Short mmCIF file of C-alpha atoms and ligand atoms in Angstrom, two decimals:
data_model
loop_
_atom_site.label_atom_id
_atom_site.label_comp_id
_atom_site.label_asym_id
_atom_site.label_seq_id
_atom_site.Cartn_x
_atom_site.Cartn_y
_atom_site.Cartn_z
CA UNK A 24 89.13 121.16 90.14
CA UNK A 25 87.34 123.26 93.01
CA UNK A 26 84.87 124.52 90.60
CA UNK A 27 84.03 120.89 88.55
CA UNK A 28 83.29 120.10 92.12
CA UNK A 29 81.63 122.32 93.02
CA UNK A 30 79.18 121.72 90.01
CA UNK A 31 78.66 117.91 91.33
CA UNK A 32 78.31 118.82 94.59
CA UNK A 33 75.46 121.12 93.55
CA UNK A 34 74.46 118.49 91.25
CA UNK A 35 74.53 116.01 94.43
CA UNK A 36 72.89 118.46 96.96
CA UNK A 37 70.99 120.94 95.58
CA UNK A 38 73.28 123.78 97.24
CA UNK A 39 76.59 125.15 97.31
CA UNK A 40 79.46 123.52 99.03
CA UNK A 41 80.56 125.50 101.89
CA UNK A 42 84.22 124.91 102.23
CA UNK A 43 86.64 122.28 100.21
CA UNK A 44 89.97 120.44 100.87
CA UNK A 45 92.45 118.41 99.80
CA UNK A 46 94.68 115.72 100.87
CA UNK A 47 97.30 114.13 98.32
CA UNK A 48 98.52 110.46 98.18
CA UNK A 49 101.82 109.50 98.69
CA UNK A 50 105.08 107.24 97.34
CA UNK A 51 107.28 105.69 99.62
CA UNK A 52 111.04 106.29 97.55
CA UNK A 53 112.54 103.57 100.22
CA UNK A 54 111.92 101.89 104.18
CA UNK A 55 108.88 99.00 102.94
CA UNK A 56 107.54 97.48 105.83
CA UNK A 57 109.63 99.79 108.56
CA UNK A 58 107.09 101.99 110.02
CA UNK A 59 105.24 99.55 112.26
CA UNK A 60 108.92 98.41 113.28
CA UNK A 61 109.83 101.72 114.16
CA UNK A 62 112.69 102.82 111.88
CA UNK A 63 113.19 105.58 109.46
CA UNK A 64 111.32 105.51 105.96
CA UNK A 65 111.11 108.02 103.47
CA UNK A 66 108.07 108.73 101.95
CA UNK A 67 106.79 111.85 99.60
CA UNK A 68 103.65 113.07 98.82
CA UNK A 69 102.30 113.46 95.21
CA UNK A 70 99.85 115.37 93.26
CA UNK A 71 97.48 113.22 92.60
CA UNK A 72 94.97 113.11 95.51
CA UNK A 73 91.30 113.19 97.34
CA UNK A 74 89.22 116.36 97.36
CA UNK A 75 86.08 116.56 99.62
CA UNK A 76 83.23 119.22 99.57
CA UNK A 77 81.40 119.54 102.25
CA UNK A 78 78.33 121.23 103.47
CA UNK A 79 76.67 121.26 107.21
CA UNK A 80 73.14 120.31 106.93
CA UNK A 81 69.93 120.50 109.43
CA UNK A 82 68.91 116.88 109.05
CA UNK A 83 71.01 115.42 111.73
CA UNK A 84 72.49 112.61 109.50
CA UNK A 85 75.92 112.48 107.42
CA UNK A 86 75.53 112.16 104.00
CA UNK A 87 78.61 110.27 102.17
CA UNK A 88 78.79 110.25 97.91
CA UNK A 89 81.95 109.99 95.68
CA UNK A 90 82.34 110.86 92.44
CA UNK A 91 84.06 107.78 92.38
CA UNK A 92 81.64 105.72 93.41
CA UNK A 93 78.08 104.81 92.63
CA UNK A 94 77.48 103.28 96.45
CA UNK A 95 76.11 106.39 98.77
CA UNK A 96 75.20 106.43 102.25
CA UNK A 97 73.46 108.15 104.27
CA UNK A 98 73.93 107.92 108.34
CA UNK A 99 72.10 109.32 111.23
CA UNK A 100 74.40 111.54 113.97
CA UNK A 101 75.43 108.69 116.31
CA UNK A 102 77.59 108.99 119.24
CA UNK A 103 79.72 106.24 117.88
CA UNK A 104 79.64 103.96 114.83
CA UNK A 105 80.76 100.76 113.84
CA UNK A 106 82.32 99.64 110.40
CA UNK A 107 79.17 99.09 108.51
CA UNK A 108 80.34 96.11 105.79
CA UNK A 109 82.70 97.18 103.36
CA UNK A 110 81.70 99.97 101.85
CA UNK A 111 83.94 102.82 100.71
CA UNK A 112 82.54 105.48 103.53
CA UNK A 113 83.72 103.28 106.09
CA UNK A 114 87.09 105.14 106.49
CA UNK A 115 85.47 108.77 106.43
CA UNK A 116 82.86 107.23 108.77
CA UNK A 117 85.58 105.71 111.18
CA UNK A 118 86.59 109.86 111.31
CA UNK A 119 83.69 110.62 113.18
CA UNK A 120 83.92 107.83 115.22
CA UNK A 121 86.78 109.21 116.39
CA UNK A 122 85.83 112.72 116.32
CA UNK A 123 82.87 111.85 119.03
CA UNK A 124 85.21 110.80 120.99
CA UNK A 125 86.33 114.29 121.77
CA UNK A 126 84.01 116.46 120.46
CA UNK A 127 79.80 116.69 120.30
CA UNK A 128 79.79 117.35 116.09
CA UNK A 129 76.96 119.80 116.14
CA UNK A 130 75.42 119.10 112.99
CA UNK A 131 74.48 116.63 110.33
CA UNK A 132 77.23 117.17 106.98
CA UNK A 133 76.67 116.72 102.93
CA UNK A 134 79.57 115.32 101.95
CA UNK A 135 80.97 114.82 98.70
CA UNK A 136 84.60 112.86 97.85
CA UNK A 137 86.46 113.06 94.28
CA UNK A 138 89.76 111.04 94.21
CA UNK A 139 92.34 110.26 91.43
CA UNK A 140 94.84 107.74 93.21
CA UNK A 141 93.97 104.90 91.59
CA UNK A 142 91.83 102.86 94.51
CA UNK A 143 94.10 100.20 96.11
CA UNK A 144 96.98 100.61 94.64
CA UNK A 145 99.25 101.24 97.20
CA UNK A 146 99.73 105.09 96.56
CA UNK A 147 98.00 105.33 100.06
CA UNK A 148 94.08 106.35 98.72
CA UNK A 149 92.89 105.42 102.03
CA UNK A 150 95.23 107.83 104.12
CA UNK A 151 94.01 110.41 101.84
CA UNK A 152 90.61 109.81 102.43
CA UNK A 153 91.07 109.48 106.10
CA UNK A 154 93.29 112.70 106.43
CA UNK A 155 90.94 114.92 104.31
CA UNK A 156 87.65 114.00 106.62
CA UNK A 157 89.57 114.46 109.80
CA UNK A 158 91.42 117.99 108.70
CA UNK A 159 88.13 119.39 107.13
CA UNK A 160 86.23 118.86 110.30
CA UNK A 161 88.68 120.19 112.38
CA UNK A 162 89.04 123.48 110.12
CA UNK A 163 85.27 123.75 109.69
CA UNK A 164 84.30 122.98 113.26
CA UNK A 165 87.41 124.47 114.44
CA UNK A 166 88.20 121.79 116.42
CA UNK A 167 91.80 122.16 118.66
CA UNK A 168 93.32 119.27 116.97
CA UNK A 169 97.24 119.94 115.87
CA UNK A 170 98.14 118.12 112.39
CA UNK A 171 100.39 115.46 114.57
CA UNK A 172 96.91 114.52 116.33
CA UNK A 173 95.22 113.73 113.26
CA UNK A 174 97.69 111.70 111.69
CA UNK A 175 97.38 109.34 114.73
CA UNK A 176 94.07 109.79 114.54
CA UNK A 177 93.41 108.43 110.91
CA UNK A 178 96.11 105.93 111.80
CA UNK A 179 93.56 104.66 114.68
CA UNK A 180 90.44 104.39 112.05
CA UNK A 181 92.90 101.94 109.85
CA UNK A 182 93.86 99.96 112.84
CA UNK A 183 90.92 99.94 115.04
CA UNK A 184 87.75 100.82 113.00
CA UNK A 185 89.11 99.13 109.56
CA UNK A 186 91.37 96.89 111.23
CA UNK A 187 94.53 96.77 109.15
CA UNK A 188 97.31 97.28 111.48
CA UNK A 189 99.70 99.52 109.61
CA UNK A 190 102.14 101.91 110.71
CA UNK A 191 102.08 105.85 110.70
CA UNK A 192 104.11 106.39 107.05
CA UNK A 193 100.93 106.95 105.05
CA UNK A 194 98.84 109.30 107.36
CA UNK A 195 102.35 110.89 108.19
CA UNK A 196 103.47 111.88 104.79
CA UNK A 197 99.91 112.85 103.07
CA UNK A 198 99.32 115.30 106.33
CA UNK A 199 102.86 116.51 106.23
CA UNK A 200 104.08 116.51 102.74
CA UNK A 201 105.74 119.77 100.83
CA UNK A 202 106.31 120.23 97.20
CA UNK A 203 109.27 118.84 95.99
CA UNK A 204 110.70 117.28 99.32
CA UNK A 205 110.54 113.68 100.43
CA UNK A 206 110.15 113.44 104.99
CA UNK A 207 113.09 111.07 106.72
CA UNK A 208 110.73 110.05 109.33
CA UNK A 209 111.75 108.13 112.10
CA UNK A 210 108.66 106.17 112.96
CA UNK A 211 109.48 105.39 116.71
CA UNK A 212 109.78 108.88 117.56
CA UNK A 213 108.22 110.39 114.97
CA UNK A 214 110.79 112.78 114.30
CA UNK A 215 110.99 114.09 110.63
CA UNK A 216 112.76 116.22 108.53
CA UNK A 217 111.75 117.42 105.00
CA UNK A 218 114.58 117.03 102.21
CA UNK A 219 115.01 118.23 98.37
CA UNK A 220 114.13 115.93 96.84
CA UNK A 221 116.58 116.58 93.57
CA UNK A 222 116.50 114.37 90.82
CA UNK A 223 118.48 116.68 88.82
CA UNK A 224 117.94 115.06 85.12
CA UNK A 225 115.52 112.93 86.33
CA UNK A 226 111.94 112.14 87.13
CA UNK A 227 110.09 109.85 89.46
CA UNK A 228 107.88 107.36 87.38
CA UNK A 229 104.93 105.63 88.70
CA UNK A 230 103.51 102.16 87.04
CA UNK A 231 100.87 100.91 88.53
CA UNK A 232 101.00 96.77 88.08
CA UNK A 233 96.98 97.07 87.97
CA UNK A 234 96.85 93.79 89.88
CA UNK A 235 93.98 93.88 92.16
CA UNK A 236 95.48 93.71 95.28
CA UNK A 237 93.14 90.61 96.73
CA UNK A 238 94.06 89.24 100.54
CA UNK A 239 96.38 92.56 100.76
CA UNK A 240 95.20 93.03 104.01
CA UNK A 241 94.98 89.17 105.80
CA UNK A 242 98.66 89.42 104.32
CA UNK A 243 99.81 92.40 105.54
CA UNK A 244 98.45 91.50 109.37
CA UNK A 245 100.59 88.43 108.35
CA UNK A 246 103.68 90.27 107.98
CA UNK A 247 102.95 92.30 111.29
CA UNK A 248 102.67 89.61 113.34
CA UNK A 249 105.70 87.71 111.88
CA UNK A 250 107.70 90.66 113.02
CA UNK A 251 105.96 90.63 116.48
CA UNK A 252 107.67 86.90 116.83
CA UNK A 253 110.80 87.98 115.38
CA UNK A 254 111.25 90.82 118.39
CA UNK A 255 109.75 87.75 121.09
CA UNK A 256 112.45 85.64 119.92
CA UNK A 257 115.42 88.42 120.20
CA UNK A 258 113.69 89.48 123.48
CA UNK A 259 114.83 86.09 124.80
CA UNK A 260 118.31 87.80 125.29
CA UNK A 261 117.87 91.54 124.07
CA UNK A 262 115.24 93.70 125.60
CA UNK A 263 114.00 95.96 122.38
CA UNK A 264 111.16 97.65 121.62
CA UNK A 265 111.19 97.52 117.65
CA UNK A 266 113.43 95.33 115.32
CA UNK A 267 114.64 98.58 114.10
CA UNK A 268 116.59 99.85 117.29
CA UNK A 269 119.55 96.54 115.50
CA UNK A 270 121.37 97.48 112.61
CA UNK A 271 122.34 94.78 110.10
CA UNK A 272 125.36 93.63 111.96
CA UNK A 273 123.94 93.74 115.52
CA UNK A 274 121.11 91.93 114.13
CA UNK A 275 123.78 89.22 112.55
CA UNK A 276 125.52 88.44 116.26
CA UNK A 277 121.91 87.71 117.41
CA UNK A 278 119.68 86.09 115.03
CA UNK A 279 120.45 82.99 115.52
CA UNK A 280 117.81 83.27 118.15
CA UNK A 281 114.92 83.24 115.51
CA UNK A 282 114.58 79.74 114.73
CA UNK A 283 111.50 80.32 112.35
CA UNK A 284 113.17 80.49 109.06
CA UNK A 285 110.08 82.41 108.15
CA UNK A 286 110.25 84.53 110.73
CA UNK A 287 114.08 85.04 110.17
CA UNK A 288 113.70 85.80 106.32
CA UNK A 289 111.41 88.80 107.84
CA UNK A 290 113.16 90.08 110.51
CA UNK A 291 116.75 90.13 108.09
CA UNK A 292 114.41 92.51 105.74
CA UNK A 293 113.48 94.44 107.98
CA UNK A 294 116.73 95.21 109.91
CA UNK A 295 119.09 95.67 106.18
CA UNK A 296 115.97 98.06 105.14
CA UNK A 297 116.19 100.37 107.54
CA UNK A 298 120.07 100.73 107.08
CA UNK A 299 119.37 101.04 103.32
CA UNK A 300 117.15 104.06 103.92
CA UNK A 301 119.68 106.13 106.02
CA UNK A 302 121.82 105.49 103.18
CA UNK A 303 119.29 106.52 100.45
CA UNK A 304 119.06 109.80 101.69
CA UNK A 305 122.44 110.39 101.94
CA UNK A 306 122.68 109.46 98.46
CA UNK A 307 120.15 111.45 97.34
CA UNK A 308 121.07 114.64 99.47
CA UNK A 309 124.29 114.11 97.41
CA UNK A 310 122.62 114.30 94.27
CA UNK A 311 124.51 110.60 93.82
CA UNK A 312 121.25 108.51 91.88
CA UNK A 313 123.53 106.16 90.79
CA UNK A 314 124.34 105.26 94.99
CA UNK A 315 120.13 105.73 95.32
CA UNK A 316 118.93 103.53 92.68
CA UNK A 317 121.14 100.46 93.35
CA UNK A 318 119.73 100.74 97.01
CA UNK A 319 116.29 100.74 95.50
CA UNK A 320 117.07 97.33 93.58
CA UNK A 321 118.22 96.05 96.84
CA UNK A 322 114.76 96.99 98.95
CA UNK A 323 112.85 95.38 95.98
CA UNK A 324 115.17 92.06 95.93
CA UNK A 325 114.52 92.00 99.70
CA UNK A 326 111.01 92.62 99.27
CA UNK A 327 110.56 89.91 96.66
CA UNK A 328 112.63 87.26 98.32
CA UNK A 329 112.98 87.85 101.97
CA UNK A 330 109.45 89.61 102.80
CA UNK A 331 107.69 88.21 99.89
CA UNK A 332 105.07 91.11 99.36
CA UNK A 333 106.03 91.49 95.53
CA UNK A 334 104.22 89.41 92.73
CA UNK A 335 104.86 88.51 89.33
CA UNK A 336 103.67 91.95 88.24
CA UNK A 337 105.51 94.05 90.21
CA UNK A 338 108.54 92.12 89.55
CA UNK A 339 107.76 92.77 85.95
CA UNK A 340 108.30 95.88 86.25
CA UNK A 341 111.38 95.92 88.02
CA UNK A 342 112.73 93.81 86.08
CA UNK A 343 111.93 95.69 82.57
CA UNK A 344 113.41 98.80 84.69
CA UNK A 345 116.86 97.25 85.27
CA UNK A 346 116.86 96.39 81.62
CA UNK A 347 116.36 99.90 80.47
CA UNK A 348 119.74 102.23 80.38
CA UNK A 349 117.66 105.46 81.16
CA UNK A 350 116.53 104.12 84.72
CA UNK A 351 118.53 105.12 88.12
CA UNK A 352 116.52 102.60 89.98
CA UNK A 353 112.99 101.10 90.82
CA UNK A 354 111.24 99.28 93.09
CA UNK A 355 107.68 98.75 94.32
CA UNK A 356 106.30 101.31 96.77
CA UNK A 357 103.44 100.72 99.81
CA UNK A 358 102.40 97.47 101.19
CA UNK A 359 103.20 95.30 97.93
CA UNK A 360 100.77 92.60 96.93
CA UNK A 361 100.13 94.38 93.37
CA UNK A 362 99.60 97.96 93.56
CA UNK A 363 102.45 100.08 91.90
CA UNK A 364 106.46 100.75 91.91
CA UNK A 365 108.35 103.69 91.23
CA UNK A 366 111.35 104.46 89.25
CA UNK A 367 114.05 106.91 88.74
CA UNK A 368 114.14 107.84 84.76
CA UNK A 369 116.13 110.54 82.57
CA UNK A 370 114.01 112.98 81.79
CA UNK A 371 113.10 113.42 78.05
CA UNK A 372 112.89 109.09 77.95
CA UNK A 373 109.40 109.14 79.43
CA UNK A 374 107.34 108.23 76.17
CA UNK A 375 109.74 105.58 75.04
CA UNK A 376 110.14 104.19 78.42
CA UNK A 377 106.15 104.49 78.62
CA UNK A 378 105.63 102.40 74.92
CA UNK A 379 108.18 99.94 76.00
CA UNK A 380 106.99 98.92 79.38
CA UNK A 381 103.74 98.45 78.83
CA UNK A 382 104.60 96.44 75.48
CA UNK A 383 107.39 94.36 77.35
CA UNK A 384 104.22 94.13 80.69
CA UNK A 385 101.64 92.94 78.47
CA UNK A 386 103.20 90.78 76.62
CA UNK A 387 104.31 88.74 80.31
CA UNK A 388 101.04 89.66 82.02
CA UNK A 389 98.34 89.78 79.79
CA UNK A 390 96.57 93.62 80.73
CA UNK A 391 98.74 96.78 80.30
CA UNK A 392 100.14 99.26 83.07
CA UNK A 393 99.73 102.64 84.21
CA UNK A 394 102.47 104.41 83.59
CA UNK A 395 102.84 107.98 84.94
CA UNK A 396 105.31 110.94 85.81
CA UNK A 397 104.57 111.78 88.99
CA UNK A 398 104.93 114.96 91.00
CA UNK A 399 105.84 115.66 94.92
CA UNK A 400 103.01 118.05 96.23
CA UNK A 401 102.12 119.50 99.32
CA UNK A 402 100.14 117.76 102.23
CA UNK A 403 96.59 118.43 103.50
CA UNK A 404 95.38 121.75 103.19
CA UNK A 405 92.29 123.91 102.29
CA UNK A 406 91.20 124.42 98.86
C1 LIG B 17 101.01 100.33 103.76
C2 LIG B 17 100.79 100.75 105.20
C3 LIG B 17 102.00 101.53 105.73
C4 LIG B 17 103.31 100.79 105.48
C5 LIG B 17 103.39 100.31 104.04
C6 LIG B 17 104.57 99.41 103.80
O1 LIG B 17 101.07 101.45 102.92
O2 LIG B 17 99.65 101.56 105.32
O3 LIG B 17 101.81 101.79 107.10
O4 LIG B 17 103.47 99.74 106.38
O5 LIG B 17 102.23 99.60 103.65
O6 LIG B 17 105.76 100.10 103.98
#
């Protein structure tokens, strides 16, 4: 890979890259829509990822290309920038922007992106892109930023430059990540530990719905600020700080206090998620899939019917999953909206599993899936 790129960045540039990284996407196994309420989710980084080469140039401007994409751009050395439209660069860009706040970046850069999470589809392609800018400038400029710092960081440029207002999960797990272990991170504190993540027999599918995931964001802001009301209307008794700090049945003596039944529906997600990933882990630590993949039914159910961040598609899935007697368990992973889901299959059933879900997908939806055995990997690092 370091050499192809090489090539196309010489293709690009007309020189040699001077340094390359890489940052990997992530899955989330269980703990949808917990982070920005401050409870444990538990997340794992994957193979698949974003690889930038990158080059310091005399010119005074940044240079931003993808393999991926045709659109280019090419920005003078500001102090500060604004999100410039919609364009792809916008979350390397919002990097620097955050860079300058700390640092004078001495030079213009030729930059050149390569990514194979499939764009949008909730495997976390913008974290990636975000964590690989902001860990190769630090490394190349030697900047004292620890890993912790640029994992808020990036999770700044989504809020404030792009302006979705996720949580930490994505940044978190794509920066900290380790082959073969999925992080328990508790999002309030941001205390994590990194578990085996042994599926004995098994293997961790991914199937990408391919549904364009339009409005994801207006939606997910949605969600956000549903929660925000659900803690104002506990707060009228309680005094929390995040719906998380209830469990289940503390939440049951006091939520008759949401009278939004929107709001409710939300909150009741959120609060039974968060005890379902404590269990998850458990389960899994034990090696018990059987225990793991019921409690991934459940977070899908919830997520389909209580949070209402599913779809048709992704319900397809799920629902072809629970049909087939190989699978542990499956659910959608990230924000929802389209975008993929994971499952839990016997190893040695991936073809058949592969011929019969996209048969049994397109024959409900119309297109076919990606279907895909995916890997845990390691986190950010230099290439
Ligand atoms: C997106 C966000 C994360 C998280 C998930 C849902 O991936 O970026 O912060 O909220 O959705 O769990």
């Amino acid at each position: 890979m370091k050499d192809d790129l090489a090539i196309k960045f010489f293709d690009a540039y007309k020189k040699q890259p001077a340094a390359t990284f890489f940052t990997p996407g992530r899955v989330n196994l269980i703990g949808e829509h917990i982070d920005y309420n401050g409870g444990l989710v538990f997340p794992c980084a994957i193979t698949l990822g974003t690889w930038l080469c990158m080059s310091p140039n005399d010119d005074n401007v940044i240079r931003f290309k993808s393999v991926n994409f045709e659109q280019e751009a090419e920005i003078p050395l500001q102090t500060s920038y604004v999100k410039d439209g919609k364009g792809w660069y916008n979350y390397p860009l919002g990097v620097f922007n955050e860079i300058l706040k700390d640092f004078k970046i001495p030079s213009g850069f030729d930059l050149l992106y390569y990514g194979n999470i499939p764009i949008g589809s909730g495997l976390s392609s913008s974290a990636s892109i975000e964590i690989v800018t902001a860990y190769a400038l630090t490394e190349f400029l030697g900047l004292n930023y620890d890993l912790l710092s640029l994992v808020k960081m990036a999770k700044r440029v989504e809020n404030d430059f792009i302006g979705l207002n996720s949580g930490i999960m994505d940044q978190f797990a794509v920066a900290f990540g380790e082959k073969d272990k999925a992080i328990v991170l508790n999002c309030d504190t941001l205390d994590y530990q990194l578990v085996d993540c042994e599926l004995g027999d098994h293997v961790l599918m991914i199937i990408n719905s391919n549904k364009p995931r339009g409005l994801a964001e207006s939606k997910y802001n949605e969600r956000v600020e549903e929660c925000a009301a659900a803690l104002k209307f506990l707060n009228q008794e309680l005094s929390l700080n995040n719906l998380c700090e209830l469990t289940a049945d503390q939440f049951a003596s006091y939520s008759h206090l949401i009278t939004d039944a929107t709001v409710l529906k939300r909150a009741t997600h959120v609060v039974e998620e968060n005890d379902r990933v404590s269990l998850a882990a458990k389960a899994l630590g034990e090696g018990n899939l059987a225990e793991f993949g019921g409690l991934m039914y459940a977070s899908h159910q919830s997520l389909k019917e209580l949070y209402e961040v599913s779809g048709k598609e992704l319900d397809t899935v799920v629902e072809f999953c629970a049909s087939y007697p190989e699978v542990a368990g499956a659910r959608m992973t990230g924000a929802g909206f389209g975008g993929c889901a994971i499952a839990i299959l016997k190893k040695g059933a991936e073809d058949d599993f592969s011929k019969k879900i996209t048969a049994y997908y397109e024959e409900k939806i119309g297109y076919a899936p990606g279907v895909y055995v995916s890997e845990i990997g390691n986190g950010a690092s230099a290439i």
